Amino acid sequence: MIQSKSLGRWLALGLIAGVASVSAAPASAQSTLDTVKKRGKILCGVSPVAPGFSYADDKGVRRGFDVDICRAVSAAIFADPDKVEYVPLNTNVRFQAVQSGEVDILSRQNTWSFSRDASLGLDFGPVVFYDGQGLMAPAKLNVKSASELADAAICLLPGTTTLQNLEDFFRPKNIKYESVVFENSDEWRNAFFNGRCDAITTDRSDLASVRAIANDPSQYVVLPETISKEPLAPTIRQNDPNWRDILNWSIYTLIGAEEKGVTQANVDEQLKSEDPEIQRMLGVNGDFGKMLGLDNKWGYNIIKSLGNYGEVFDRNLGPKTRLGLTRGPNELWTKGGLLYAPPFR
Amino acid sequence: MRVDAMSGTRLLYNLRFRAILYQVIAVGSIVLLGLYLFSNVSQKLAEQNIATGFGYLSREAGFVISQTLIDYKPTDTYGHAILAGIVNTVWVSAWSVVLATIIGLFVGIARLSRNPLLALLAFLYVEALRNVPLLLYLFLWYALIVTSLPAVREAWEILPHVFLSNSGLTVPSLLWTGAHTIVLLALVLGGALGIFVHRRATALRISTGKTRTTWPWVALALLVPPMLAILIVQPDLTVSLPEKGRFRLTGGAQLRPEFTALLVGLALSASAGIAEIVRSGILSVRKGQWEAARALGLRDGLTMRLVILPQALRVIIPPLTSSYLSLFKNSSLAIAIGYPDLVMVSNTTMNQTGQAIEGIAIFMLVYLGLSIMISLFMNWYNSRVALKER
């Protein structure tokens, strides 16, 4: 048995050497931070096309809310938000990509749920976007509520919590419907725009993206029901507490900065602020960066490159963008929302 | 075989021994590599706290599959859902195989037609379908159906109660019960009887030279069992008529666009390959066979059917087997256009449970098993049509 095992190992080594191009397998002994530093960039899994969250602009540069989360971590580590390589991942392979080390952070519209957290070998960072599943229908159908959708065909994407949420919503009401599931999100949208389905369902933020792409967005209405809770949170591999702390506190820095009124524009002035928490956040005082294994100016670097949470939101999703989302639950706790950063202390 | 020496070095030079040795080494290394990978994966999964095992198959699936042949409800288990996916895969593949074979046979023959226009058309058909990836065609057929047909609310009523829209073709249907199944079985039985009668008559004609009128007997065999069955079980003749509801047509039976696009895509792509196989098969039959058949006074159509094709089949069957196999495997592209095949159902399952390795293992096993079954069947058929030397 020992012999066969070592022979197996030898064979596998030979195979790997032969193939020569080995995918970036995680060395379990090495921390993600070390790996990232050595590589010189973060591998960041994102949605292939999701306007507002992750999309390539007309110059081919990837932009969006999810993209900015990875850029924040990059700014924290490298003092440069652009040391990121984006890996577009569809819903089917995203978690495997994290598990196998193909990406360091999965910053994609994925829902933090119990079974994913407990059984997939994953850890979730803080919720960056409080979302919920909604439905959208063409305005001419004159649908006022999701409960009217009996016998309707509904277009979905596979492999998300979407399909089960829909069933959970309709089953108690005894409403029958037809589901048409597409792997390819282009086909999924087109099927809806062409009238193959009477409604489309996904997270409300994503519905806004779909609507933004339509020839005439005003022909589509998002129905009032939010049929599920979808706390969207970036995902990392389990058992790397340092990496998790870096992710967590990069995001809390964005939120905390908004609480304290620190913006991209005034961050240099704020370095002189008397507020001790701002001082710690921006690395003027205390060794908070060192505790994470980073430069003490990490917080300053994040805000300097990206602005605070509110600025990131407004730039990518806010009322002035094509998505035109309002803050809703994604407002600071001090303003009636759910965003709350633990103290920098 | 004679082992002409006992000494080890000599044995190494023995061709047969070496052939076996190489095979043992090859198989052994693959098994060891497999074992290594398996133990490695199990260890890694355990280290990363990822759930393993097939227990999830008995948990409630909780998602809808809209087009299933077997009964399936969201309250059924994941295992049941995957089974429904397998049945869907087999269903669409089987129909595609039938369609592809028929089209391929005609196009293959048309390629060799003496009519230059027909030959050119067949040539263009084959080239157009063989040189573009299937996935693009699937998107094309699906887009054609969904964009060129009207939305369901403006469905065309092409015949009374028959509607065509971008949600498919909806026709009136019988409300199927067990009684109907019995009648159907009786019909199959009648068909088998009819074939038997016909065969007997043919055998008799060959051995005695007497020709008998058989069609009344065949007709009787076809009619009597189903009639009897209808009398005995008295199936209901409740017809479900499609009606326009607020969103969809309700009632009736529906041929959905996802199924149709996949069926057409698979069948047309495979038919182009099959046409080439048929053409090469026909070309492999020597010219002398044509001349001999003509000398006997057979017309071209009969020559093709009775003389050329049976001989061509020997060349056709083996490559045809691989055409069928790739058609079957290509059916997994279904997911791109929303047909709920095995891959789609497994993908959904994998994402809800996160148990990707088990999911992949299941569909590897299923595809492997079904592929082997296709091969075995085709090999059996091949041995029947192969040249028998007596």
mmCIF file with all atom_site columns, N, CA and C in Angstrom, chain B residues 70-108:
data_model
loop_
_atom_site.group_PDB
_atom_site.id
_atom_site.type_symbol
_atom_site.label_atom_id
_atom_site.label_alt_id
_atom_site.label_comp_id
_atom_site.label_asym_id
_atom_site.label_entity_id
_atom_site.label_seq_id
_atom_site.pdbx_PDB_ins_code
_atom_site.Cartn_x
_atom_site.Cartn_y
_atom_site.Cartn_z
_atom_site.occupancy
_atom_site.B_iso_or_equiv
_atom_site.pdbx_formal_charge
_atom_site.auth_seq_id
_atom_site.auth_comp_id
_atom_site.auth_asym_id
_atom_site.auth_atom_id
_atom_site.pdbx_PDB_model_num
ATOM 1   N N  . ILE B 1 70  ? -41.188 11.795 -16.859 1.00 0.00 ? 70  ILE B N  1
ATOM 2   C CA . ILE B 1 70  ? -41.692 11.077 -15.699 1.00 0.00 ? 70  ILE B CA 1
ATOM 3   C C  . ILE B 1 70  ? -42.245 12.097 -14.718 1.00 0.00 ? 70  ILE B C  1
ATOM 4   N N  . ASP B 1 71  ? -43.101 11.629 -13.831 1.00 0.00 ? 71  ASP B N  1
ATOM 5   C CA . ASP B 1 71  ? -43.688 12.517 -12.841 1.00 0.00 ? 71  ASP B CA 1
ATOM 6   C C  . ASP B 1 71  ? -42.610 13.092 -11.946 1.00 0.00 ? 71  ASP B C  1
ATOM 7   N N  . TYR B 1 72  ? -42.633 14.384 -11.770 1.00 0.00 ? 72  TYR B N  1
ATOM 8   C CA . TYR B 1 72  ? -41.688 14.995 -10.856 1.00 0.00 ? 72  TYR B CA 1
ATOM 9   C C  . TYR B 1 72  ? -42.309 16.251 -10.268 1.00 0.00 ? 72  TYR B C  1
ATOM 10  N N  . LYS B 1 73  ? -42.215 16.363 -8.949  1.00 0.00 ? 73  LYS B N  1
ATOM 11  C CA . LYS B 1 73  ? -42.702 17.564 -8.268  1.00 0.00 ? 73  LYS B CA 1
ATOM 12  C C  . LYS B 1 73  ? -41.546 18.145 -7.466  1.00 0.00 ? 73  LYS B C  1
ATOM 13  N N  . PRO B 1 74  ? -41.606 19.448 -7.176  1.00 0.00 ? 74  PRO B N  1
ATOM 14  C CA . PRO B 1 74  ? -40.511 20.045 -6.396  1.00 0.00 ? 74  PRO B CA 1
ATOM 15  C C  . PRO B 1 74  ? -40.338 19.397 -5.023  1.00 0.00 ? 74  PRO B C  1
ATOM 16  N N  . THR B 1 75  ? -41.362 18.721 -4.542  1.00 0.00 ? 75  THR B N  1
ATOM 17  C CA . THR B 1 75  ? -41.218 18.082 -3.228  1.00 0.00 ? 75  THR B CA 1
ATOM 18  C C  . THR B 1 75  ? -40.482 16.751 -3.327  1.00 0.00 ? 75  THR B C  1
ATOM 19  N N  . ASP B 1 76  ? -40.193 16.298 -4.556  1.00 0.00 ? 76  ASP B N  1
ATOM 20  C CA . ASP B 1 76  ? -39.438 15.054 -4.703  1.00 0.00 ? 76  ASP B CA 1
ATOM 21  C C  . ASP B 1 76  ? -37.958 15.279 -4.384  1.00 0.00 ? 76  ASP B C  1
ATOM 22  N N  . THR B 1 77  ? -37.205 14.181 -4.373  1.00 0.00 ? 77  THR B N  1
ATOM 23  C CA . THR B 1 77  ? -35.811 14.279 -3.944  1.00 0.00 ? 77  THR B CA 1
ATOM 24  C C  . THR B 1 77  ? -34.897 14.705 -5.093  1.00 0.00 ? 77  THR B C  1
ATOM 25  N N  . TYR B 1 78  ? -33.672 15.069 -4.705  1.00 0.00 ? 78  TYR B N  1
ATOM 26  C CA . TYR B 1 78  ? -32.655 15.384 -5.707  1.00 0.00 ? 78  TYR B CA 1
ATOM 27  C C  . TYR B 1 78  ? -32.419 14.190 -6.637  1.00 0.00 ? 78  TYR B C  1
ATOM 28  N N  . GLY B 1 79  ? -32.422 12.985 -6.042  1.00 0.00 ? 79  GLY B N  1
ATOM 29  C CA . GLY B 1 79  ? -32.211 11.790 -6.854  1.00 0.00 ? 79  GLY B CA 1
ATOM 30  C C  . GLY B 1 79  ? -33.281 11.672 -7.931  1.00 0.00 ? 79  GLY B C  1
ATOM 31  N N  . HIS B 1 80  ? -34.518 11.949 -7.540  1.00 0.00 ? 80  HIS B N  1
ATOM 32  C CA . HIS B 1 80  ? -35.633 11.884 -8.476  1.00 0.00 ? 80  HIS B CA 1
ATOM 33  C C  . HIS B 1 80  ? -35.470 12.945 -9.568  1.00 0.00 ? 80  HIS B C  1
ATOM 34  N N  . ALA B 1 81  ? -35.035 14.126 -9.164  1.00 0.00 ? 81  ALA B N  1
ATOM 35  C CA . ALA B 1 81  ? -34.831 15.215 -10.127 1.00 0.00 ? 81  ALA B CA 1
ATOM 36  C C  . ALA B 1 81  ? -33.775 14.814 -11.152 1.00 0.00 ? 81  ALA B C  1
ATOM 37  N N  . ILE B 1 82  ? -32.684 14.226 -10.655 1.00 0.00 ? 82  ILE B N  1
ATOM 38  C CA . ILE B 1 82  ? -31.613 13.821 -11.565 1.00 0.00 ? 82  ILE B CA 1
ATOM 39  C C  . ILE B 1 82  ? -32.111 12.738 -12.516 1.00 0.00 ? 82  ILE B C  1
ATOM 40  N N  . LEU B 1 83  ? -32.933 11.835 -11.987 1.00 0.00 ? 83  LEU B N  1
ATOM 41  C CA . LEU B 1 83  ? -33.508 10.798 -12.844 1.00 0.00 ? 83  LEU B CA 1
ATOM 42  C C  . LEU B 1 83  ? -34.356 11.438 -13.954 1.00 0.00 ? 83  LEU B C  1
ATOM 43  N N  . ALA B 1 84  ? -35.151 12.439 -13.581 1.00 0.00 ? 84  ALA B N  1
ATOM 44  C CA . ALA B 1 84  ? -35.968 13.133 -14.588 1.00 0.00 ? 84  ALA B CA 1
ATOM 45  C C  . ALA B 1 84  ? -35.063 13.758 -15.649 1.00 0.00 ? 84  ALA B C  1
ATOM 46  N N  . GLY B 1 85  ? -33.921 14.298 -15.207 1.00 0.00 ? 85  GLY B N  1
ATOM 47  C CA . GLY B 1 85  ? -32.959 14.868 -16.145 1.00 0.00 ? 85  GLY B CA 1
ATOM 48  C C  . GLY B 1 85  ? -32.405 13.815 -17.085 1.00 0.00 ? 85  GLY B C  1
ATOM 49  N N  . ILE B 1 86  ? -32.070 12.644 -16.537 1.00 0.00 ? 86  ILE B N  1
ATOM 50  C CA . ILE B 1 86  ? -31.541 11.557 -17.369 1.00 0.00 ? 86  ILE B CA 1
ATOM 51  C C  . ILE B 1 86  ? -32.568 11.166 -18.420 1.00 0.00 ? 86  ILE B C  1
ATOM 52  N N  . VAL B 1 87  ? -33.833 11.004 -17.981 1.00 0.00 ? 87  VAL B N  1
ATOM 53  C CA . VAL B 1 87  ? -34.881 10.606 -18.925 1.00 0.00 ? 87  VAL B CA 1
ATOM 54  C C  . VAL B 1 87  ? -35.014 11.660 -20.037 1.00 0.00 ? 87  VAL B C  1
ATOM 55  N N  . ASN B 1 88  ? -34.937 12.942 -19.660 1.00 0.00 ? 88  ASN B N  1
ATOM 56  C CA . ASN B 1 88  ? -35.018 14.002 -20.669 1.00 0.00 ? 88  ASN B CA 1
ATOM 57  C C  . ASN B 1 88  ? -33.872 13.908 -21.668 1.00 0.00 ? 88  ASN B C  1
ATOM 58  N N  . THR B 1 89  ? -32.668 13.644 -21.154 1.00 0.00 ? 89  THR B N  1
ATOM 59  C CA . THR B 1 89  ? -31.498 13.506 -22.034 1.00 0.00 ? 89  THR B CA 1
ATOM 60  C C  . THR B 1 89  ? -31.719 12.365 -23.024 1.00 0.00 ? 89  THR B C  1
ATOM 61  N N  . VAL B 1 90  ? -32.149 11.221 -22.505 1.00 0.00 ? 90  VAL B N  1
ATOM 62  C CA . VAL B 1 90  ? -32.352 10.061 -23.364 1.00 0.00 ? 90  VAL B CA 1
ATOM 63  C C  . VAL B 1 90  ? -33.442 10.339 -24.401 1.00 0.00 ? 90  VAL B C  1
ATOM 64  N N  . TRP B 1 91  ? -34.508 10.971 -23.952 1.00 0.00 ? 91  TRP B N  1
ATOM 65  C CA . TRP B 1 91  ? -35.654 11.271 -24.814 1.00 0.00 ? 91  TRP B CA 1
ATOM 66  C C  . TRP B 1 91  ? -35.227 12.128 -26.006 1.00 0.00 ? 91  TRP B C  1
ATOM 67  N N  . VAL B 1 92  ? -34.545 13.233 -25.734 1.00 0.00 ? 92  VAL B N  1
ATOM 68  C CA . VAL B 1 92  ? -34.181 14.130 -26.831 1.00 0.00 ? 92  VAL B CA 1
ATOM 69  C C  . VAL B 1 92  ? -33.117 13.478 -27.715 1.00 0.00 ? 92  VAL B C  1
ATOM 70  N N  . SER B 1 93  ? -32.196 12.700 -27.108 1.00 0.00 ? 93  SER B N  1
ATOM 71  C CA . SER B 1 93  ? -31.166 12.045 -27.915 1.00 0.00 ? 93  SER B CA 1
ATOM 72  C C  . SER B 1 93  ? -31.786 10.998 -28.834 1.00 0.00 ? 93  SER B C  1
ATOM 73  N N  . ALA B 1 94  ? -32.720 10.229 -28.283 1.00 0.00 ? 94  ALA B N  1
ATOM 74  C CA . ALA B 1 94  ? -33.307 9.148  -29.074 1.00 0.00 ? 94  ALA B CA 1
ATOM 75  C C  . ALA B 1 94  ? -34.027 9.713  -30.298 1.00 0.00 ? 94  ALA B C  1
ATOM 76  N N  . TRP B 1 95  ? -34.831 10.747 -30.113 1.00 0.00 ? 95  TRP B N  1
ATOM 77  C CA . TRP B 1 95  ? -35.535 11.347 -31.243 1.00 0.00 ? 95  TRP B CA 1
ATOM 78  C C  . TRP B 1 95  ? -34.549 11.955 -32.233 1.00 0.00 ? 95  TRP B C  1
ATOM 79  N N  . SER B 1 96  ? -33.479 12.568 -31.698 1.00 0.00 ? 96  SER B N  1
ATOM 80  C CA . SER B 1 96  ? -32.484 13.161 -32.593 1.00 0.00 ? 96  SER B CA 1
ATOM 81  C C  . SER B 1 96  ? -31.816 12.094 -33.442 1.00 0.00 ? 96  SER B C  1
ATOM 82  N N  . VAL B 1 97  ? -31.515 10.939 -32.821 1.00 0.00 ? 97  VAL B N  1
ATOM 83  C CA . VAL B 1 97  ? -30.869 9.854  -33.554 1.00 0.00 ? 97  VAL B CA 1
ATOM 84  C C  . VAL B 1 97  ? -31.757 9.408  -34.716 1.00 0.00 ? 97  VAL B C  1
ATOM 85  N N  . VAL B 1 98  ? -33.039 9.226  -34.436 1.00 0.00 ? 98  VAL B N  1
ATOM 86  C CA . VAL B 1 98  ? -33.969 8.779  -35.483 1.00 0.00 ? 98  VAL B CA 1
ATOM 87  C C  . VAL B 1 98  ? -34.011 9.799  -36.616 1.00 0.00 ? 98  VAL B C  1
ATOM 88  N N  . LEU B 1 99  ? -34.192 11.061 -36.235 1.00 0.00 ? 99  LEU B N  1
ATOM 89  C CA . LEU B 1 99  ? -34.299 12.131 -37.230 1.00 0.00 ? 99  LEU B CA 1
ATOM 90  C C  . LEU B 1 99  ? -33.002 12.266 -38.027 1.00 0.00 ? 99  LEU B C  1
ATOM 91  N N  . ALA B 1 100 ? -31.877 12.241 -37.310 1.00 0.00 ? 100 ALA B N  1
ATOM 92  C CA . ALA B 1 100 ? -30.573 12.431 -37.969 1.00 0.00 ? 100 ALA B CA 1
ATOM 93  C C  . ALA B 1 100 ? -30.315 11.303 -38.955 1.00 0.00 ? 100 ALA B C  1
ATOM 94  N N  . THR B 1 101 ? -30.701 10.084 -38.583 1.00 0.00 ? 101 THR B N  1
ATOM 95  C CA . THR B 1 101 ? -30.450 8.941  -39.462 1.00 0.00 ? 101 THR B CA 1
ATOM 96  C C  . THR B 1 101 ? -31.256 9.073  -40.745 1.00 0.00 ? 101 THR B C  1
ATOM 97  N N  . ILE B 1 102 ? -32.525 9.433  -40.611 1.00 0.00 ? 102 ILE B N  1
ATOM 98  C CA . ILE B 1 102 ? -33.372 9.555  -41.798 1.00 0.00 ? 102 ILE B CA 1
ATOM 99  C C  . ILE B 1 102 ? -32.849 10.669 -42.710 1.00 0.00 ? 102 ILE B C  1
ATOM 100 N N  . ILE B 1 103 ? -32.601 11.853 -42.121 1.00 0.00 ? 103 ILE B N  1
ATOM 101 C CA . ILE B 1 103 ? -32.129 12.974 -42.942 1.00 0.00 ? 103 ILE B CA 1
ATOM 102 C C  . ILE B 1 103 ? -30.767 12.632 -43.550 1.00 0.00 ? 103 ILE B C  1
ATOM 103 N N  . GLY B 1 104 ? -29.879 12.067 -42.709 1.00 0.00 ? 104 GLY B N  1
ATOM 104 C CA . GLY B 1 104 ? -28.527 11.750 -43.170 1.00 0.00 ? 104 GLY B CA 1
ATOM 105 C C  . GLY B 1 104 ? -28.550 10.783 -44.344 1.00 0.00 ? 104 GLY B C  1
ATOM 106 N N  . LEU B 1 105 ? -29.420 9.796  -44.266 1.00 0.00 ? 105 LEU B N  1
ATOM 107 C CA . LEU B 1 105 ? -29.507 8.805  -45.348 1.00 0.00 ? 105 LEU B CA 1
ATOM 108 C C  . LEU B 1 105 ? -29.901 9.501  -46.653 1.00 0.00 ? 105 LEU B C  1
ATOM 109 N N  . PHE B 1 106 ? -30.921 10.344 -46.601 1.00 0.00 ? 106 PHE B N  1
ATOM 110 C CA . PHE B 1 106 ? -31.374 11.005 -47.825 1.00 0.00 ? 106 PHE B CA 1
ATOM 111 C C  . PHE B 1 106 ? -30.326 11.970 -48.362 1.00 0.00 ? 106 PHE B C  1
ATOM 112 N N  . VAL B 1 107 ? -29.723 12.745 -47.452 1.00 0.00 ? 107 VAL B N  1
ATOM 113 C CA . VAL B 1 107 ? -28.730 13.715 -47.916 1.00 0.00 ? 107 VAL B CA 1
ATOM 114 C C  . VAL B 1 107 ? -27.516 12.994 -48.494 1.00 0.00 ? 107 VAL B C  1
ATOM 115 N N  . GLY B 1 108 ? -27.128 11.885 -47.834 1.00 0.00 ? 108 GLY B N  1
ATOM 116 C CA . GLY B 1 108 ? -25.981 11.117 -48.319 1.00 0.00 ? 108 GLY B CA 1
ATOM 117 C C  . GLY B 1 108 ? -26.231 10.595 -49.726 1.00 0.00 ? 108 GLY B C  1
#
